[in-house]
PDB file of N, CA and C in Angstrom:
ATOM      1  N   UNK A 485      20.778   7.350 -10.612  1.00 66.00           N
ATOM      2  CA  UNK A 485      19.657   6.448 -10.806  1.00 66.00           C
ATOM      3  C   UNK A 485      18.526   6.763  -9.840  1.00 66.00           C
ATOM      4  N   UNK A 486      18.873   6.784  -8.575  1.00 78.00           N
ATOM      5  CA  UNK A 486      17.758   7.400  -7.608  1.00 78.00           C
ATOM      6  C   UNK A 486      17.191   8.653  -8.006  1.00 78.00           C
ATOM      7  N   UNK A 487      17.687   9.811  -8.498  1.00 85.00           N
ATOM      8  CA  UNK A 487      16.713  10.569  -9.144  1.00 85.00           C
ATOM      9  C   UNK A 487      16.163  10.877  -9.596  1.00 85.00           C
ATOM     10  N   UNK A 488      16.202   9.589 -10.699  1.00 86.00           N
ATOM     11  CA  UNK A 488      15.004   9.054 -11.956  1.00 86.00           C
ATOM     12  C   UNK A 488      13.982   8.470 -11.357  1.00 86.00           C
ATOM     13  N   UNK A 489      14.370   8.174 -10.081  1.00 88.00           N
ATOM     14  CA  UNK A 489      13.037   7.413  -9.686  1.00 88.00           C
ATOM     15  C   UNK A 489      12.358   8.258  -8.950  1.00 88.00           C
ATOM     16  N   UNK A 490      12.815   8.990  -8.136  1.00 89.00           N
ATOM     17  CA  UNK A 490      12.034  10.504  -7.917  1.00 89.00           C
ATOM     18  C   UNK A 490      11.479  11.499  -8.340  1.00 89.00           C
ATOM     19  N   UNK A 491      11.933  11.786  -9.826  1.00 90.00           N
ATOM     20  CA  UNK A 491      11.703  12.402 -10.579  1.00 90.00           C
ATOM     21  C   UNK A 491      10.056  11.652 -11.251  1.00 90.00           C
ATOM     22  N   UNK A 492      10.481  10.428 -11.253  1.00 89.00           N
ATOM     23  CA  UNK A 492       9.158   9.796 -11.873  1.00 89.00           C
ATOM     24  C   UNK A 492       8.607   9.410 -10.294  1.00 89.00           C
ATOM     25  N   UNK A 493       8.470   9.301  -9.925  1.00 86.00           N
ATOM     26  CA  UNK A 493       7.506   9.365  -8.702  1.00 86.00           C
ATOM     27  C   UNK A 493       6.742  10.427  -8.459  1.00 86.00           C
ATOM     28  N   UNK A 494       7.435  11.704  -8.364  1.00 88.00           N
ATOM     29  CA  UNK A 494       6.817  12.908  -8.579  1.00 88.00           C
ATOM     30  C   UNK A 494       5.442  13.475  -9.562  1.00 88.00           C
ATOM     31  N   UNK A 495       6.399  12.818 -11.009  1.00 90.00           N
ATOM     32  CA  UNK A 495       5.813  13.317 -12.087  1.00 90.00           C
ATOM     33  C   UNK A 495       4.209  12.510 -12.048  1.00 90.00           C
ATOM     34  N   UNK A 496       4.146  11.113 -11.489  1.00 86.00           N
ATOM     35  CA  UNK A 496       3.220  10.132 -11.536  1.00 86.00           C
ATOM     36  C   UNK A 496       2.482  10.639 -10.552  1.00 86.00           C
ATOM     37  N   UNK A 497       2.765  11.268  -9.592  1.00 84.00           N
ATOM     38  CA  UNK A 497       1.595  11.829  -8.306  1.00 84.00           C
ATOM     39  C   UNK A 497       0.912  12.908  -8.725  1.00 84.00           C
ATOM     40  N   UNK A 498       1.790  13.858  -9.586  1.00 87.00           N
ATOM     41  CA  UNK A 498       1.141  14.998 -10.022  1.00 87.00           C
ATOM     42  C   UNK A 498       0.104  15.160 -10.732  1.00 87.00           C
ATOM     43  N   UNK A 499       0.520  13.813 -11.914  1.00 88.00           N
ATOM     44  CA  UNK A 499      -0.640  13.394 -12.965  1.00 88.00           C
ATOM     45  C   UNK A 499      -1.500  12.630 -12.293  1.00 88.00           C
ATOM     46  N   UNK A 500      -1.528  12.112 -11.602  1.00 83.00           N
ATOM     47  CA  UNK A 500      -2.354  10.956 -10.722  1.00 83.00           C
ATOM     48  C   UNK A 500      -3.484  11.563  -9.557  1.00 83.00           C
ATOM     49  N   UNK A 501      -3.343  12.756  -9.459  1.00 80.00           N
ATOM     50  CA  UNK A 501      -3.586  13.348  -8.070  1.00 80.00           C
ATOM     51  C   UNK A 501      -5.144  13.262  -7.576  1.00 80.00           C
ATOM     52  N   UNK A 502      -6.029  13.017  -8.776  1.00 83.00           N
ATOM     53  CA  UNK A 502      -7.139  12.876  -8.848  1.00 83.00           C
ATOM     54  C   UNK A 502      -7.416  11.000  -8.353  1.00 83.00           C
ATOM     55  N   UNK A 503      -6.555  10.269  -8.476  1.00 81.00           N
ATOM     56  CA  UNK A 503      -6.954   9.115  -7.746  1.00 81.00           C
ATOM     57  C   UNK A 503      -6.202   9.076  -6.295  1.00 81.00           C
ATOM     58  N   UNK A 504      -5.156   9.537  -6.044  1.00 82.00           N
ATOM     59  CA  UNK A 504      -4.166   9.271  -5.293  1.00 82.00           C
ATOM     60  C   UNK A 504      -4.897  10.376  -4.024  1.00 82.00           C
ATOM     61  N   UNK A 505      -5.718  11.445  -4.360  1.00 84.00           N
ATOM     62  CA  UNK A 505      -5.674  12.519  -2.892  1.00 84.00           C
ATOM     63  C   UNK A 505      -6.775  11.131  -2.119  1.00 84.00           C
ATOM     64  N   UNK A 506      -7.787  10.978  -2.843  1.00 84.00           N
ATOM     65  CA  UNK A 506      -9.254  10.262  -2.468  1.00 84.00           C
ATOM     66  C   UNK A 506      -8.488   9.271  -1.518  1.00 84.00           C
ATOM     67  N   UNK A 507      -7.393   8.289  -2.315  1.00 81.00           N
ATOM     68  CA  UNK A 507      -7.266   6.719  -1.320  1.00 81.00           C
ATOM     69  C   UNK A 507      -6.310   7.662  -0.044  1.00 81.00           C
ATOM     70  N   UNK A 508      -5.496   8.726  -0.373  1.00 82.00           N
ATOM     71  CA  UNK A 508      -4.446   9.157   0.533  1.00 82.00           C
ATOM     72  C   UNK A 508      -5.454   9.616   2.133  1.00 82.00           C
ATOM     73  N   UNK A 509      -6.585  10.466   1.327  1.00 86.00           N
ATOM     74  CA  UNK A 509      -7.540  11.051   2.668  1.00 86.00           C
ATOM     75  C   UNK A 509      -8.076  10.150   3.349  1.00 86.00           C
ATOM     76  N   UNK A 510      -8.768   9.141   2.433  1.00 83.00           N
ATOM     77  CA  UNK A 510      -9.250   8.127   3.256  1.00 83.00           C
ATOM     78  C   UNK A 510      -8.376   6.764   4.650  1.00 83.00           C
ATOM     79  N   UNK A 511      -7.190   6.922   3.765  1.00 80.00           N
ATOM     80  CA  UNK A 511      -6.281   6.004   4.879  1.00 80.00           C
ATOM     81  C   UNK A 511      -5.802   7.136   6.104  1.00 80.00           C
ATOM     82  N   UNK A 512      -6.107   8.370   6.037  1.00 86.00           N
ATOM     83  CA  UNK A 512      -5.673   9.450   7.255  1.00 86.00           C
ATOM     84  C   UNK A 512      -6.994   9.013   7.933  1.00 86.00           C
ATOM     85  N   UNK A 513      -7.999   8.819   7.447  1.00 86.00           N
ATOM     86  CA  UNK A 513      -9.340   8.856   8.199  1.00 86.00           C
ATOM     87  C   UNK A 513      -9.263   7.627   9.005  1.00 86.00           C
ATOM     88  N   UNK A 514      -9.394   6.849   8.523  1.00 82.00           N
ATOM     89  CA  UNK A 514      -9.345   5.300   9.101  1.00 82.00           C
ATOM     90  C   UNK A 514      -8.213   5.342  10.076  1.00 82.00           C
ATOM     91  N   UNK A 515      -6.629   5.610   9.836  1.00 83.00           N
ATOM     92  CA  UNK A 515      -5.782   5.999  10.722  1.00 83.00           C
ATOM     93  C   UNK A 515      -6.471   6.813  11.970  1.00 83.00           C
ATOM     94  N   UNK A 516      -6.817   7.786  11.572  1.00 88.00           N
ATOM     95  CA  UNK A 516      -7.577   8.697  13.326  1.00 88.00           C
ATOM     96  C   UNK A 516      -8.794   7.962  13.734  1.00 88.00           C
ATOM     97  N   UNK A 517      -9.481   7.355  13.069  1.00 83.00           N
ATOM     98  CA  UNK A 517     -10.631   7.105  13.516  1.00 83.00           C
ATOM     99  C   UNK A 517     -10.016   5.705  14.943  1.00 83.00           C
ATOM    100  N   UNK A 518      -9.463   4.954  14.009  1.00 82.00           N
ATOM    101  CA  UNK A 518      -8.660   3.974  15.062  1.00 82.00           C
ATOM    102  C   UNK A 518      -7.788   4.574  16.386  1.00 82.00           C
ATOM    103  N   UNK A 519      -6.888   5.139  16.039  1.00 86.00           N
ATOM    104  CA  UNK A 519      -5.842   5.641  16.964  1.00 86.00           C
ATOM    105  C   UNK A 519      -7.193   6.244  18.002  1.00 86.00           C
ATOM    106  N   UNK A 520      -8.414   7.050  17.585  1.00 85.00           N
ATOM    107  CA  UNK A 520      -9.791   7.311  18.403  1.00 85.00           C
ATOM    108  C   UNK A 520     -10.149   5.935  19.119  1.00 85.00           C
ATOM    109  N   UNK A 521     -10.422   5.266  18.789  1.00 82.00           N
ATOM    110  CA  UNK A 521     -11.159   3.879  19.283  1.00 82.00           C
ATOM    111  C   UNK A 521     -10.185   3.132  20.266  1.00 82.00           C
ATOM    112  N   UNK A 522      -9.080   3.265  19.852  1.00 83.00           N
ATOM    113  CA  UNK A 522      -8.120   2.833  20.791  1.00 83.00           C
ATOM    114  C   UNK A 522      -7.437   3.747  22.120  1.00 83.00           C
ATOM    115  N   UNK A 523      -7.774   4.875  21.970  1.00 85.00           N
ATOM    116  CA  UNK A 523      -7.262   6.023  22.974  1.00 85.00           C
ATOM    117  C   UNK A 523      -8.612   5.878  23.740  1.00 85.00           C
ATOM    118  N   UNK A 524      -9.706   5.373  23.502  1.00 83.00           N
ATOM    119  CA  UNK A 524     -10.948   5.496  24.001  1.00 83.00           C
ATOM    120  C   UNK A 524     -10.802   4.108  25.162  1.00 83.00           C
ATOM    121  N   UNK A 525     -10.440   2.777  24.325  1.00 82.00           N
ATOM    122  CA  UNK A 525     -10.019   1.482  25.163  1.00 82.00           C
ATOM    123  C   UNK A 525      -9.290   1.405  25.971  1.00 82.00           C
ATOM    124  N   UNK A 526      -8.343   2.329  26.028  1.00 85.00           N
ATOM    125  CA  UNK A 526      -6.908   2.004  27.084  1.00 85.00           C
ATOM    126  C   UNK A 526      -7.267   3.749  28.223  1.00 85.00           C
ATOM    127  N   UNK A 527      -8.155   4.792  27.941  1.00 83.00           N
ATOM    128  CA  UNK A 527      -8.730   5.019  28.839  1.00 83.00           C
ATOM    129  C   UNK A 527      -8.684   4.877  30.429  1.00 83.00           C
ATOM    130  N   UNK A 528      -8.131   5.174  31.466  1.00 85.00           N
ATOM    131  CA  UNK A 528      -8.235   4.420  32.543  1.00 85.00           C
ATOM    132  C   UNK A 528      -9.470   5.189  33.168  1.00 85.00           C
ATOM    133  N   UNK A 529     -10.225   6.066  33.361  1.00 86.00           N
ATOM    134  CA  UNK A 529     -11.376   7.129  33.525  1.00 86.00           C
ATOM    135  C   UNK A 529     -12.146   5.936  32.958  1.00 86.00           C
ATOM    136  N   UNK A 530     -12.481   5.468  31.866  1.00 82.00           N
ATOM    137  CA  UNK A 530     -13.498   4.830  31.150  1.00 82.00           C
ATOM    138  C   UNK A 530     -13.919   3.611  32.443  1.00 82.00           C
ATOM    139  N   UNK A 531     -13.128   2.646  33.350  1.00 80.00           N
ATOM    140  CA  UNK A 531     -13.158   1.723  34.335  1.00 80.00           C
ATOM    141  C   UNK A 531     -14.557   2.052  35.242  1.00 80.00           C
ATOM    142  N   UNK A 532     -14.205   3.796  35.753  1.00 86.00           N
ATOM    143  CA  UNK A 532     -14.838   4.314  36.818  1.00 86.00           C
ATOM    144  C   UNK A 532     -16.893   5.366  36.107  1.00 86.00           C
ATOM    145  N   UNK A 533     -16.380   5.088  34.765  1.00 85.00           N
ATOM    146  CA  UNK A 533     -18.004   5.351  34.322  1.00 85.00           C
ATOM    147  C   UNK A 533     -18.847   4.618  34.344  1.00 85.00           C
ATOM    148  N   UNK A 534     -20.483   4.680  34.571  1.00 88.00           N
ATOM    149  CA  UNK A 534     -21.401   3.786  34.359  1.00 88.00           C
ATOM    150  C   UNK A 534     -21.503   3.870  33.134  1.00 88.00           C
ATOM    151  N   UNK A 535     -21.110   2.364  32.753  1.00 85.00           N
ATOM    152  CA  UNK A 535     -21.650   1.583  31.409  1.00 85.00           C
ATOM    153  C   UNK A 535     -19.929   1.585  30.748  1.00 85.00           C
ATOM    154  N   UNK A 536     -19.087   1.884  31.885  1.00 85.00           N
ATOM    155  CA  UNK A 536     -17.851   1.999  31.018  1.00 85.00           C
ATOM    156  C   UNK A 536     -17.214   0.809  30.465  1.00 85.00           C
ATOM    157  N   UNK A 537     -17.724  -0.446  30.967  1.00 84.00           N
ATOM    158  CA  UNK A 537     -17.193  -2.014  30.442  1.00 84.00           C
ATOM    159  C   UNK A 537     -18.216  -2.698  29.434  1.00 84.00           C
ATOM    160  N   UNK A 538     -19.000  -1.402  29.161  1.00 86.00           N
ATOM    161  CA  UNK A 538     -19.837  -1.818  27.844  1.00 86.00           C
ATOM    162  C   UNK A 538     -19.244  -0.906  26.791  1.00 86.00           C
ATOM    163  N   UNK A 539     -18.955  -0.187  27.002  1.00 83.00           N
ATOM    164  CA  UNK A 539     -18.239   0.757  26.200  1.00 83.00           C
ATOM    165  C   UNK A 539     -16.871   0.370  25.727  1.00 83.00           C
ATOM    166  N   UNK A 540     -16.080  -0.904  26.493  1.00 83.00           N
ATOM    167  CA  UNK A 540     -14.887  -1.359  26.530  1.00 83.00           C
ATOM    168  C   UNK A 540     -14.528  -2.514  25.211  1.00 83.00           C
ATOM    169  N   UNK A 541     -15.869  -3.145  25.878  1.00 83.00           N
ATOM    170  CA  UNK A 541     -16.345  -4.316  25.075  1.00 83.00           C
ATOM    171  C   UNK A 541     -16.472  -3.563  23.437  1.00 83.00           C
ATOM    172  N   UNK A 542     -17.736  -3.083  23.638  1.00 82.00           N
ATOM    173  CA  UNK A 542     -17.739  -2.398  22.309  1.00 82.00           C
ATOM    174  C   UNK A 542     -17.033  -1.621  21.022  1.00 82.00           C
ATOM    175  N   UNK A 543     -15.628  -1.545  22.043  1.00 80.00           N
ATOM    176  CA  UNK A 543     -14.559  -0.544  21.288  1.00 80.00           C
ATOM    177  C   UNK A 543     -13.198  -1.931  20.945  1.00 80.00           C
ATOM    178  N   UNK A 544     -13.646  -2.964  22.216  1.00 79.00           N
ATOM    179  CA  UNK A 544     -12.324  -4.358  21.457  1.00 79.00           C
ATOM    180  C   UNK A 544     -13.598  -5.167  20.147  1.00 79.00           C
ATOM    181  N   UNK A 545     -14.686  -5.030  20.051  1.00 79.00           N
ATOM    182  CA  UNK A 545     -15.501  -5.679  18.839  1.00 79.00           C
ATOM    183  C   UNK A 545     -14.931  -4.911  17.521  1.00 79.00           C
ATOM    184  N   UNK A 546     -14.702  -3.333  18.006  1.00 75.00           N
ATOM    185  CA  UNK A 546     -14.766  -2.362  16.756  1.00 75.00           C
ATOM    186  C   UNK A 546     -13.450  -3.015  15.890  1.00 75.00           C
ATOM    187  N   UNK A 547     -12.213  -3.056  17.122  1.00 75.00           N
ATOM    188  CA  UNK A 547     -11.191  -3.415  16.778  1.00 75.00           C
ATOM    189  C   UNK A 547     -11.067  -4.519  15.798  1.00 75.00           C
ATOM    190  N   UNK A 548     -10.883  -5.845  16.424  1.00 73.00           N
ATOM    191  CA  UNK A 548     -11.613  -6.841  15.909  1.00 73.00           C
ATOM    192  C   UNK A 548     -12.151  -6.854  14.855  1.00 73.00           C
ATOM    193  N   UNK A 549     -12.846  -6.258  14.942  1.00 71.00           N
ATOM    194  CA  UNK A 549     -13.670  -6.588  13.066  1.00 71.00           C
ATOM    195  C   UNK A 549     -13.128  -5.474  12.027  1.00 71.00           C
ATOM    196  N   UNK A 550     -12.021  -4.345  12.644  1.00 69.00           N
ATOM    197  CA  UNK A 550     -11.854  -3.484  11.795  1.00 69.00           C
ATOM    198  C   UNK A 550     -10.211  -4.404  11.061  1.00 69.00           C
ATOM    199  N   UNK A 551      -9.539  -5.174  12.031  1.00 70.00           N
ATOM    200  CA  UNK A 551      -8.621  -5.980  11.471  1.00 70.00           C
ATOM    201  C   UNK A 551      -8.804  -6.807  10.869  1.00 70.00           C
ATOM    202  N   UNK A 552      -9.864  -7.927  11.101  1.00 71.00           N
ATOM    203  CA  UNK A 552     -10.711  -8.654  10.109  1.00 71.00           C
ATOM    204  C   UNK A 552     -11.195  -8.143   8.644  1.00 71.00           C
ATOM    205  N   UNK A 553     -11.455  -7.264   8.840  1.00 68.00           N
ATOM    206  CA  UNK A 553     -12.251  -6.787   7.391  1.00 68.00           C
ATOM    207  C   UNK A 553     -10.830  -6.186   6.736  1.00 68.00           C
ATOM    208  N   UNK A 554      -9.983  -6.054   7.615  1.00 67.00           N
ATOM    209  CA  UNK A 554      -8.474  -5.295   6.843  1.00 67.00           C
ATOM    210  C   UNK A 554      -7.415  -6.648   6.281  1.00 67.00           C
ATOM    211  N   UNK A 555      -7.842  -7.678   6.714  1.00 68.00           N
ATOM    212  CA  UNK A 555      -6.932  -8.720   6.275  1.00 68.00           C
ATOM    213  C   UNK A 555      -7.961  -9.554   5.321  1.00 68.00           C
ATOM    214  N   UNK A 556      -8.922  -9.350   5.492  1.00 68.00           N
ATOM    215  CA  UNK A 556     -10.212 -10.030   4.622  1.00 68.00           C
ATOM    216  C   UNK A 556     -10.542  -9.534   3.246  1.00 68.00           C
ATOM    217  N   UNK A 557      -9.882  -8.507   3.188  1.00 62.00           N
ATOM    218  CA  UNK A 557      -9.955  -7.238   2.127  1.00 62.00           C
ATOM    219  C   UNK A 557      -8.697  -7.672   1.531  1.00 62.00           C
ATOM    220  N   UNK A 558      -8.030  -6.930   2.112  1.00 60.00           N
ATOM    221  CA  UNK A 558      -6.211  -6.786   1.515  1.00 60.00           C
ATOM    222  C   UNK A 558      -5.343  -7.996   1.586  1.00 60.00           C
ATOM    223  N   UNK A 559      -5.654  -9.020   2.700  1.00 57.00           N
ATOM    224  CA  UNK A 559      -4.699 -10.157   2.804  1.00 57.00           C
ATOM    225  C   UNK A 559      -4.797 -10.940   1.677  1.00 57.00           C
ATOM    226  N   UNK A 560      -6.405 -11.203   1.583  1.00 55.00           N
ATOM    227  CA  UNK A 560      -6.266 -12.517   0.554  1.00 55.00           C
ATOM    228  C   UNK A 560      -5.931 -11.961  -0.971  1.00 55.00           C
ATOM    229  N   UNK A 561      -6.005 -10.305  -1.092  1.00 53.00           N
ATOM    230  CA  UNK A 561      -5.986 -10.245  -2.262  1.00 53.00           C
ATOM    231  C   UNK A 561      -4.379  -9.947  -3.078  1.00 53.00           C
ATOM    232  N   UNK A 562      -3.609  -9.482  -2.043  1.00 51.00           N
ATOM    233  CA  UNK A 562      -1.707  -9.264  -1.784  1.00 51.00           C
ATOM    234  C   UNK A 562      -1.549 -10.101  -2.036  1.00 51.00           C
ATOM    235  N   UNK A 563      -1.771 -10.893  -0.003  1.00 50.00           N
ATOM    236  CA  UNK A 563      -0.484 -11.755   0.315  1.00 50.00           C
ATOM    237  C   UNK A 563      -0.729 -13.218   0.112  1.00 50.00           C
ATOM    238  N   UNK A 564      -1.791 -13.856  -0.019  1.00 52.00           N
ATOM    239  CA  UNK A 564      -2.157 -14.945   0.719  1.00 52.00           C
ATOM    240  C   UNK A 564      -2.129 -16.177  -0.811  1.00 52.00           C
ATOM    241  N   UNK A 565      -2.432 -15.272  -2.172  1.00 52.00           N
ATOM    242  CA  UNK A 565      -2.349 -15.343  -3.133  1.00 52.00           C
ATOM    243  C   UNK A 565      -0.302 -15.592  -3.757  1.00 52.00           C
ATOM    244  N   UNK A 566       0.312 -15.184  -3.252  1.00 52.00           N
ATOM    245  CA  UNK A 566       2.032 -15.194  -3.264  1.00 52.00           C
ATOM    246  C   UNK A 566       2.148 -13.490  -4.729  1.00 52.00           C
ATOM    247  N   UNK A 567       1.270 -12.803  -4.588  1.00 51.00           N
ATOM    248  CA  UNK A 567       1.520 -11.564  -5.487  1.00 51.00           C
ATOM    249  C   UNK A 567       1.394 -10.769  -4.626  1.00 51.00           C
ATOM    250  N   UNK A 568       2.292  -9.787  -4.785  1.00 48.00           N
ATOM    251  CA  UNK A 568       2.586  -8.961  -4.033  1.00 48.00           C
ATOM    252  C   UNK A 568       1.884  -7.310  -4.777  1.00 48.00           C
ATOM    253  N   UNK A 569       0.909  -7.659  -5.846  1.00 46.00           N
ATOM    254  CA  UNK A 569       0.881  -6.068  -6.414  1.00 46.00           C
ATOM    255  C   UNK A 569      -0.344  -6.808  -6.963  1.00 46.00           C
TER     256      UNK A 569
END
């Protein structure tokens, strides 16, 4: 039974590939761009730069509104609703 579902998983990515590369690249992007913004915040060098607690500030706002707009987007339209698809 599990290999029917692999088999069709497969077969559905292959045919699909034209919607599936676009959302796949874009969630790698957003993934680095963050894991960036956050390697930038926790920084300990960033403390000892001028303007580095504006730069601090500016990177917990990014955060912040990048989780906001990710639960503002996707929450209400999943979870918040009781459908899961």
């Amino acid at each position: 039974m599990g290999k029917l579902y692999i088999k069709l998983m497969t077969t559905n990515i292959k045919n699909g590939k034209r919607f599936y590369f676009p959302y796949i690249l874009a969630g790698a992007v957003i993934v680095v761009l963050f894991y960036n913004m956050m390697a930038i915040y926790y920084n300990d060098g960033l403390s000892n730069m001028t303007g580095g607690q504006d730069i601090k500030m500016i990177m917990q706002f990014g955060t912040v509104g990048y989780w906001y707009l990710q639960y503002s987007w996707y929450g209400k339209k999943t979870y918040c609703n009781g459908n899961f698809y």
